[in-house]
PDB file of C-alpha atoms in Angstrom:
ATOM      1  CA  MET A 555       0.353  -0.294   0.154  1.00 96.00           C
ATOM      2  CA  LYS A 556       1.418   3.423  -1.221  1.00 97.00           C
ATOM      3  CA  PHE A 557       0.972   6.458   0.900  1.00 98.00           C
ATOM      4  CA  ALA A 558       0.592  10.378  -0.142  1.00 98.00           C
ATOM      5  CA  VAL A 559       1.198  12.847   2.258  1.00 98.00           C
ATOM      6  CA  LEU A 560      -0.296  16.309   0.172  1.00 98.00           C
ATOM      7  CA  VAL A 561       1.971  19.569   0.782  1.00 98.00           C
ATOM      8  CA  PHE A 562       0.653  22.958  -0.049  1.00 97.00           C
ATOM      9  CA  PRO A 563       2.541  26.113   0.921  1.00 96.00           C
ATOM     10  CA  GLY A 564       1.762  26.791   4.736  1.00 95.00           C
ATOM     11  CA  SER A 565       0.980  22.185   6.049  1.00 95.00           C
ATOM     12  CA  ASN A 566       2.729  22.187   8.860  1.00 94.00           C
ATOM     13  CA  CYS A 567       1.616  18.575  10.115  1.00 96.00           C
ATOM     14  CA  ASP A 568       3.352  16.732   6.724  1.00 97.00           C
ATOM     15  CA  ILE A 569       5.841  16.078   8.161  1.00 97.00           C
ATOM     16  CA  ASP A 570       3.242  14.584  11.365  1.00 97.00           C
ATOM     17  CA  CYS A 571       1.834  12.193   8.774  1.00 98.00           C
ATOM     18  CA  TYR A 572       4.487  11.144   6.748  1.00 98.00           C
ATOM     19  CA  LYS A 573       6.136   9.542  10.006  1.00 97.00           C
ATOM     20  CA  ALA A 574       3.165   8.508  11.398  1.00 97.00           C
ATOM     21  CA  VAL A 575       2.995   6.573   8.445  1.00 97.00           C
ATOM     22  CA  GLU A 576       6.132   5.148   7.798  1.00 96.00           C
ATOM     23  CA  ASP A 577       6.769   4.471  12.044  1.00 94.00           C
ATOM     24  CA  THR A 578       3.938   2.724  12.544  1.00 94.00           C
ATOM     25  CA  LEU A 579       2.738   0.835   8.877  1.00 95.00           C
ATOM     26  CA  GLY A 580       5.958   0.629   7.417  1.00 95.00           C
ATOM     27  CA  GLU A 581       4.690   1.010   3.940  1.00 96.00           C
ATOM     28  CA  PRO A 582       5.736   3.546   1.433  1.00 97.00           C
ATOM     29  CA  VAL A 583       4.789   7.340   1.744  1.00 98.00           C
ATOM     30  CA  ASP A 584       5.911  10.494  -0.159  1.00 98.00           C
ATOM     31  CA  TYR A 585       5.316  14.431  -0.162  1.00 98.00           C
ATOM     32  CA  VAL A 586       3.674  14.900  -2.855  1.00 98.00           C
ATOM     33  CA  TRP A 587       3.859  18.941  -3.744  1.00 98.00           C
ATOM     34  CA  HIS A 588       0.235  21.161  -4.974  1.00 97.00           C
ATOM     35  CA  THR A 589       1.286  21.428  -8.446  1.00 97.00           C
ATOM     36  CA  ALA A 590       1.006  17.733  -8.655  1.00 97.00           C
ATOM     37  CA  THR A 591      -1.263  16.003 -11.168  1.00 96.00           C
ATOM     38  CA  ASP A 592      -0.919  12.522 -11.263  1.00 97.00           C
ATOM     39  CA  LEU A 593      -1.868  10.943  -7.859  1.00 98.00           C
ATOM     40  CA  SER A 594      -2.136   7.484  -9.867  1.00 97.00           C
ATOM     41  CA  ALA A 595       0.349   6.162  -8.081  1.00 97.00           C
ATOM     42  CA  TYR A 596      -1.444   5.857  -4.317  1.00 98.00           C
ATOM     43  CA  ASP A 597      -3.102   3.396  -2.581  1.00 97.00           C
ATOM     44  CA  CYS A 598      -4.421   6.388   0.355  1.00 98.00           C
ATOM     45  CA  ILE A 599      -3.808  10.937   0.214  1.00 98.00           C
ATOM     46  CA  LEU A 600      -3.389  12.076   3.839  1.00 98.00           C
ATOM     47  CA  VAL A 601      -4.219  16.054   3.439  1.00 98.00           C
ATOM     48  CA  PRO A 602      -2.692  17.538   6.749  1.00 98.00           C
ATOM     49  CA  GLY A 603      -2.893  20.207   9.488  1.00 96.00           C
ATOM     50  CA  GLY A 604      -1.756  23.233   8.208  1.00 94.00           C
ATOM     51  CA  PHE A 605      -3.024  27.303   7.194  1.00 95.00           C
ATOM     52  CA  SER A 606      -2.391  25.933   2.741  1.00 94.00           C
ATOM     53  CA  TYR A 607      -2.016  29.239   1.844  1.00 94.00           C
ATOM     54  CA  GLY A 608      -2.112  31.133   4.765  1.00 93.00           C
ATOM     55  CA  ASP A 609      -5.899  30.925   5.084  1.00 90.00           C
ATOM     56  CA  TYR A 610      -6.169  33.618   3.719  1.00 88.00           C
ATOM     57  CA  LEU A 611     -10.140  34.536   2.781  1.00 87.00           C
ATOM     58  CA  ARG A 612     -11.056  31.870   4.306  1.00 91.00           C
ATOM     59  CA  CYS A 613      -9.384  28.622   5.581  1.00 94.00           C
ATOM     60  CA  GLY A 614      -8.750  25.818   3.001  1.00 94.00           C
ATOM     61  CA  ALA A 615     -10.983  28.203   0.149  1.00 94.00           C
ATOM     62  CA  ILE A 616      -7.701  28.702  -1.883  1.00 96.00           C
ATOM     63  CA  ALA A 617      -5.918  24.851  -1.390  1.00 96.00           C
ATOM     64  CA  ARG A 618      -9.559  24.066  -2.789  1.00 95.00           C
ATOM     65  CA  PHE A 619      -8.176  24.883  -6.076  1.00 96.00           C
ATOM     66  CA  ALA A 620      -4.593  24.059  -5.981  1.00 97.00           C
ATOM     67  CA  PRO A 621      -3.882  21.811  -9.292  1.00 97.00           C
ATOM     68  CA  VAL A 622      -3.519  18.214  -7.550  1.00 98.00           C
ATOM     69  CA  MET A 623      -7.006  18.551  -5.693  1.00 98.00           C
ATOM     70  CA  ALA A 624      -9.010  17.467  -9.198  1.00 97.00           C
ATOM     71  CA  GLU A 625      -7.023  14.625  -9.076  1.00 98.00           C
ATOM     72  CA  VAL A 626      -7.917  14.304  -4.717  1.00 98.00           C
ATOM     73  CA  ALA A 627     -11.714  14.208  -6.325  1.00 98.00           C
ATOM     74  CA  LYS A 628     -10.894  12.177  -9.327  1.00 98.00           C
ATOM     75  CA  ALA A 629      -9.613   9.856  -6.558  1.00 98.00           C
ATOM     76  CA  ALA A 630     -12.805   9.616  -4.187  1.00 98.00           C
ATOM     77  CA  GLU A 631     -14.218   8.707  -7.372  1.00 97.00           C
ATOM     78  CA  GLN A 632     -11.658   5.497  -7.383  1.00 97.00           C
ATOM     79  CA  GLY A 633     -13.334   4.779  -3.865  1.00 96.00           C
ATOM     80  CA  LYS A 634      -9.355   5.417  -3.146  1.00 97.00           C
ATOM     81  CA  TYR A 635      -8.892   5.886   1.170  1.00 98.00           C
ATOM     82  CA  ILE A 636      -8.378   9.915   1.302  1.00 98.00           C
ATOM     83  CA  LEU A 637      -8.178  11.197   5.163  1.00 98.00           C
ATOM     84  CA  GLY A 638      -8.521  14.701   5.668  1.00 98.00           C
ATOM     85  CA  ILE A 639      -6.819  16.112   9.085  1.00 98.00           C
ATOM     86  CA  CYS A 640      -7.129  19.458  10.714  1.00 98.00           C
ATOM     87  CA  ASN A 641      -6.932  21.999   7.131  1.00 97.00           C
ATOM     88  CA  GLY A 642      -6.887  18.593   5.765  1.00 98.00           C
ATOM     89  CA  PHE A 643     -10.240  19.181   6.479  1.00 98.00           C
ATOM     90  CA  GLN A 644     -11.613  22.382   5.994  1.00 98.00           C
ATOM     91  CA  ILE A 645      -9.680  21.874   2.232  1.00 98.00           C
ATOM     92  CA  LEU A 646     -11.855  18.461   1.714  1.00 98.00           C
ATOM     93  CA  THR A 647     -15.217  20.070   3.026  1.00 98.00           C
ATOM     94  CA  GLU A 648     -14.426  23.329   0.839  1.00 97.00           C
ATOM     95  CA  ALA A 649     -14.108  21.272  -2.219  1.00 98.00           C
ATOM     96  CA  GLY A 650     -17.385  19.196  -2.079  1.00 98.00           C
ATOM     97  CA  LEU A 651     -15.420  15.852  -0.979  1.00 98.00           C
ATOM     98  CA  LEU A 652     -17.052  16.283   1.383  1.00 98.00           C
ATOM     99  CA  PRO A 653     -20.390  17.565   3.229  1.00 98.00           C
ATOM    100  CA  GLY A 654     -20.593  20.525   6.324  1.00 98.00           C
ATOM    101  CA  THR A 655     -18.000  23.855   6.711  1.00 97.00           C
ATOM    102  CA  LEU A 656     -15.746  24.261   9.515  1.00 97.00           C
ATOM    103  CA  ARG A 657     -16.776  28.153  11.112  1.00 97.00           C
ATOM    104  CA  ARG A 658     -14.920  30.222  13.689  1.00 96.00           C
ATOM    105  CA  ASN A 659     -15.131  28.326  17.086  1.00 97.00           C
ATOM    106  CA  ALA A 660     -17.158  29.468  19.535  1.00 96.00           C
ATOM    107  CA  THR A 661     -15.152  31.156  21.605  1.00 96.00           C
ATOM    108  CA  LEU A 662     -13.167  33.014  18.708  1.00 96.00           C
ATOM    109  CA  LYS A 663     -10.208  30.954  20.438  1.00 96.00           C
ATOM    110  CA  PHE A 664      -7.449  29.050  19.219  1.00 96.00           C
ATOM    111  CA  ARG A 665      -8.082  25.372  21.267  1.00 96.00           C
ATOM    112  CA  CYS A 666      -5.046  23.051  21.919  1.00 97.00           C
ATOM    113  CA  HIS A 667      -4.803  20.760  23.525  1.00 97.00           C
ATOM    114  CA  ASP A 668      -6.068  16.498  24.271  1.00 97.00           C
ATOM    115  CA  THR A 669      -9.527  15.940  23.701  1.00 97.00           C
ATOM    116  CA  VAL A 670     -12.325  13.142  23.971  1.00 98.00           C
ATOM    117  CA  LEU A 671     -13.631  11.515  21.341  1.00 98.00           C
ATOM    118  CA  ARG A 672     -16.194   9.200  21.248  1.00 98.00           C
ATOM    119  CA  VAL A 673     -16.623   6.834  18.387  1.00 98.00           C
ATOM    120  CA  GLU A 674     -19.504   6.786  15.860  1.00 98.00           C
ATOM    121  CA  ASN A 675     -19.388   4.441  13.694  1.00 98.00           C
ATOM    122  CA  ASN A 676     -16.124   2.112  13.139  1.00 97.00           C
ATOM    123  CA  ASP A 677     -18.098   0.135  10.460  1.00 96.00           C
ATOM    124  CA  ASN A 678     -15.531   2.664   8.711  1.00 97.00           C
ATOM    125  CA  PRO A 679     -12.329   1.629   6.799  1.00 97.00           C
ATOM    126  CA  PHE A 680     -10.563   4.077   8.797  1.00 97.00           C
ATOM    127  CA  THR A 681     -11.995   3.236  11.750  1.00 98.00           C
ATOM    128  CA  THR A 682     -12.280  -0.310  11.785  1.00 97.00           C
ATOM    129  CA  GLN A 683     -10.447  -1.678  14.954  1.00 97.00           C
ATOM    130  CA  TYR A 684     -12.444   0.614  17.230  1.00 98.00           C
ATOM    131  CA  GLN A 685     -15.165  -0.620  18.633  1.00 98.00           C
ATOM    132  CA  LYS A 686     -17.996   1.321  18.979  1.00 97.00           C
ATOM    133  CA  GLY A 687     -19.077   3.649  21.739  1.00 98.00           C
ATOM    134  CA  GLU A 688     -14.781   3.816  22.822  1.00 98.00           C
ATOM    135  CA  GLU A 689     -13.652   6.848  23.982  1.00 98.00           C
ATOM    136  CA  ILE A 690      -9.701   6.987  22.943  1.00 98.00           C
ATOM    137  CA  HIS A 691      -7.969  10.662  23.902  1.00 98.00           C
ATOM    138  CA  ILE A 692      -6.411  12.614  20.524  1.00 98.00           C
ATOM    139  CA  PRO A 693      -5.027  16.334  20.207  1.00 98.00           C
ATOM    140  CA  ILE A 694      -6.984  19.398  19.013  1.00 98.00           C
ATOM    141  CA  ALA A 695      -5.116  22.069  17.559  1.00 96.00           C
ATOM    142  CA  HIS A 696      -6.887  24.787  15.704  1.00 96.00           C
ATOM    143  CA  GLY A 697      -9.167  28.390  15.977  1.00 96.00           C
ATOM    144  CA  GLU A 698     -11.666  27.725  12.919  1.00 96.00           C
ATOM    145  CA  GLY A 699     -13.265  24.033  13.738  1.00 97.00           C
ATOM    146  CA  ASN A 700     -16.982  24.211  14.141  1.00 98.00           C
ATOM    147  CA  TYR A 701     -18.541  21.981  12.425  1.00 98.00           C
ATOM    148  CA  TYR A 702     -21.281  23.585  10.782  1.00 98.00           C
ATOM    149  CA  CYS A 703     -24.437  21.761   8.955  1.00 98.00           C
ATOM    150  CA  ASP A 704     -28.198  22.192   7.570  1.00 98.00           C
ATOM    151  CA  GLU A 705     -30.431  20.056   9.361  1.00 98.00           C
ATOM    152  CA  GLU A 706     -30.666  18.102   5.950  1.00 98.00           C
ATOM    153  CA  THR A 707     -26.892  17.590   5.773  1.00 98.00           C
ATOM    154  CA  HIS A 708     -27.510  16.526   9.498  1.00 98.00           C
ATOM    155  CA  ALA A 709     -29.855  14.118   9.339  1.00 98.00           C
ATOM    156  CA  GLN A 710     -28.515  12.276   6.144  1.00 98.00           C
ATOM    157  CA  LEU A 711     -25.086  12.493   7.674  1.00 98.00           C
ATOM    158  CA  LYS A 712     -26.708  10.170  11.010  1.00 98.00           C
ATOM    159  CA  ALA A 713     -29.529   8.447   8.247  1.00 98.00           C
ATOM    160  CA  ASN A 714     -26.041   7.485   5.934  1.00 97.00           C
ATOM    161  CA  ASN A 715     -23.676   6.594   9.205  1.00 97.00           C
ATOM    162  CA  GLN A 716     -21.311   9.482   8.078  1.00 98.00           C
ATOM    163  CA  ILE A 717     -20.700  10.797  11.316  1.00 98.00           C
ATOM    164  CA  ILE A 718     -17.838   8.610  12.955  1.00 98.00           C
ATOM    165  CA  PHE A 719     -16.253  10.563  15.567  1.00 98.00           C
ATOM    166  CA  ARG A 720     -18.464  12.898  18.344  1.00 98.00           C
ATOM    167  CA  TYR A 721     -16.366  15.222  21.060  1.00 98.00           C
ATOM    168  CA  VAL A 722     -16.773  14.124  24.031  1.00 98.00           C
ATOM    169  CA  ASP A 723     -16.730  17.596  24.928  1.00 97.00           C
ATOM    170  CA  ASN A 724     -17.839  19.743  22.481  1.00 98.00           C
ATOM    171  CA  PRO A 725     -14.110  21.767  22.215  1.00 97.00           C
ATOM    172  CA  ASN A 726     -15.469  24.597  19.472  1.00 97.00           C
ATOM    173  CA  GLY A 727     -19.498  24.422  19.720  1.00 97.00           C
ATOM    174  CA  SER A 728     -19.728  22.003  16.418  1.00 98.00           C
ATOM    175  CA  VAL A 729     -23.122  20.561  15.668  1.00 98.00           C
ATOM    176  CA  ASP A 730     -24.434  17.424  17.249  1.00 98.00           C
ATOM    177  CA  ASP A 731     -20.696  17.575  18.939  1.00 98.00           C
ATOM    178  CA  ILE A 732     -19.362  16.779  15.838  1.00 98.00           C
ATOM    179  CA  ALA A 733     -15.341  15.740  15.879  1.00 98.00           C
ATOM    180  CA  GLY A 734     -14.877  14.124  12.552  1.00 98.00           C
ATOM    181  CA  VAL A 735     -17.682  12.823   9.418  1.00 98.00           C
ATOM    182  CA  SER A 736     -17.365  10.848   5.454  1.00 98.00           C
ATOM    183  CA  ASN A 737     -18.736  10.911   2.422  1.00 98.00           C
ATOM    184  CA  GLU A 738     -21.734   8.390   1.701  1.00 97.00           C
ATOM    185  CA  ARG A 739     -19.729   6.238   0.186  1.00 97.00           C
ATOM    186  CA  GLY A 740     -17.313   6.048   3.163  1.00 97.00           C
ATOM    187  CA  ASN A 741     -14.249   5.673   1.393  1.00 98.00           C
ATOM    188  CA  VAL A 742     -13.094   9.660   2.272  1.00 98.00           C
ATOM    189  CA  VAL A 743     -12.624  10.841   5.898  1.00 98.00           C
ATOM    190  CA  GLY A 744     -12.230  14.739   6.997  1.00 98.00           C
ATOM    191  CA  MET A 745     -11.760  15.369  11.190  1.00 98.00           C
ATOM    192  CA  MET A 746     -10.669  18.150  12.794  1.00 98.00           C
ATOM    193  CA  PRO A 747      -8.332  16.708  15.681  1.00 98.00           C
ATOM    194  CA  HIS A 748      -5.594  15.026  15.073  1.00 98.00           C
ATOM    195  CA  PRO A 749      -4.546  10.721  14.936  1.00 98.00           C
ATOM    196  CA  GLU A 750      -0.853  11.437  13.493  1.00 98.00           C
ATOM    197  CA  ARG A 751       0.061  13.064  16.525  1.00 97.00           C
ATOM    198  CA  ALA A 752      -1.222  10.519  18.726  1.00 97.00           C
ATOM    199  CA  VAL A 753       0.639   6.958  17.362  1.00 97.00           C
ATOM    200  CA  ASP A 754       2.952   6.885  20.209  1.00 94.00           C
ATOM    201  CA  SER A 755       2.627   6.585  24.491  1.00 93.00           C
ATOM    202  CA  LEU A 756       5.690   9.832  24.448  1.00 92.00           C
ATOM    203  CA  LEU A 757       3.151  11.952  22.944  1.00 92.00           C
ATOM    204  CA  GLY A 758       0.615  10.568  25.262  1.00 93.00           C
ATOM    205  CA  SER A 759      -1.623   8.727  23.715  1.00 96.00           C
ATOM    206  CA  GLU A 760      -1.766   5.877  20.738  1.00 97.00           C
ATOM    207  CA  ASP A 761      -4.897   6.086  20.381  1.00 98.00           C
ATOM    208  CA  GLY A 762      -4.537   7.535  16.705  1.00 97.00           C
ATOM    209  CA  LYS A 763      -2.238   5.286  15.828  1.00 97.00           C
ATOM    210  CA  ARG A 764      -5.358   2.320  15.318  1.00 97.00           C
ATOM    211  CA  MET A 765      -6.619   4.726  12.333  1.00 97.00           C
ATOM    212  CA  PHE A 766      -3.323   3.563  10.350  1.00 97.00           C
ATOM    213  CA  THR A 767      -3.719   0.376  10.771  1.00 97.00           C
ATOM    214  CA  SER A 768      -7.391   0.088   9.809  1.00 97.00           C
ATOM    215  CA  ILE A 769      -6.631   1.250   6.661  1.00 97.00           C
ATOM    216  CA  LEU A 770      -4.508  -1.276   5.989  1.00 97.00           C
ATOM    217  CA  LYS A 771      -6.330  -3.770   6.994  1.00 96.00           C
ATOM    218  CA  ALA A 772      -8.807  -2.444   5.057  1.00 95.00           C
ATOM    219  CA  TRP A 773      -7.111  -2.255   2.056  1.00 95.00           C
ATOM    220  CA  ARG A 774      -5.387  -5.722   1.828  1.00 94.00           C
ATOM    221  CA  ASP A 775      -8.911  -6.834   2.729  1.00 92.00           C
ATOM    222  CA  ARG A 776     -10.234  -5.965  -0.523  1.00 87.00           C
ATOM    223  CA  HIS A 777      -7.187  -6.438  -2.064  1.00 84.00           C
ATOM    224  CA  GLU A 778      -6.692 -10.273  -0.803  1.00 77.00           C
ATOM    225  CA  SER A 779     -10.437 -10.801  -1.702  1.00 68.00           C
ATOM    226  CA  ALA A 780      -9.726  -9.341  -5.564  1.00 65.00           C
ATOM    227  CA  SER A 781      -7.239 -11.143  -5.966  1.00 60.00           C
ATOM    228  CA  VAL A 782      -9.374 -14.381  -5.343  1.00 53.00           C
ATOM    229  CA  ARG A 783     -10.988 -14.210  -8.010  1.00 49.00           C
TER     230      ARG A 783
END
């Protein structure tokens, strides 16, 4: 399985993502610059946190027009796995690959601390190695993590089991305590907390590690199944 970590001007969690894949999975991983026009070599695309293009205009609003995003959309359509973390989540919503949007935190303050998440959907490729209802510790670091969607979209998220994580103690005012969602197909996930910063006890938590091992297992299961045919 081969991973791509996208890099935009202003990304600052790209190295964390790269190291999480390298140290947790030992699978091939490349940095891919925002001007890239071919992602066909990759099975999973990580859109990291940071401040893409300085977050001018609105978080993710400029990055969604980067050349590489056309390839991300193509990969999503092909069923490849895509995970957007923090600014990556904002970029995926701006690109229309995930529903909803991220607004300023309700307190208007930047929040940077550990949070407790509840796993709402463990039937997603990124969460199969968690238990449904399990509480895990994953840090946040954002000023615009206040997830919002209209009532119709919210109803669809619940009906389609697209809410992946909820905050136990909502730190930013998100609708329905939502911390992470998927697209309807389930292969694109976005979340404000940082699982790549919770892959070793030295970091304070290993609870993010299973997001990476889950996706590797999902990919192997899919390809072993295909090879049997």
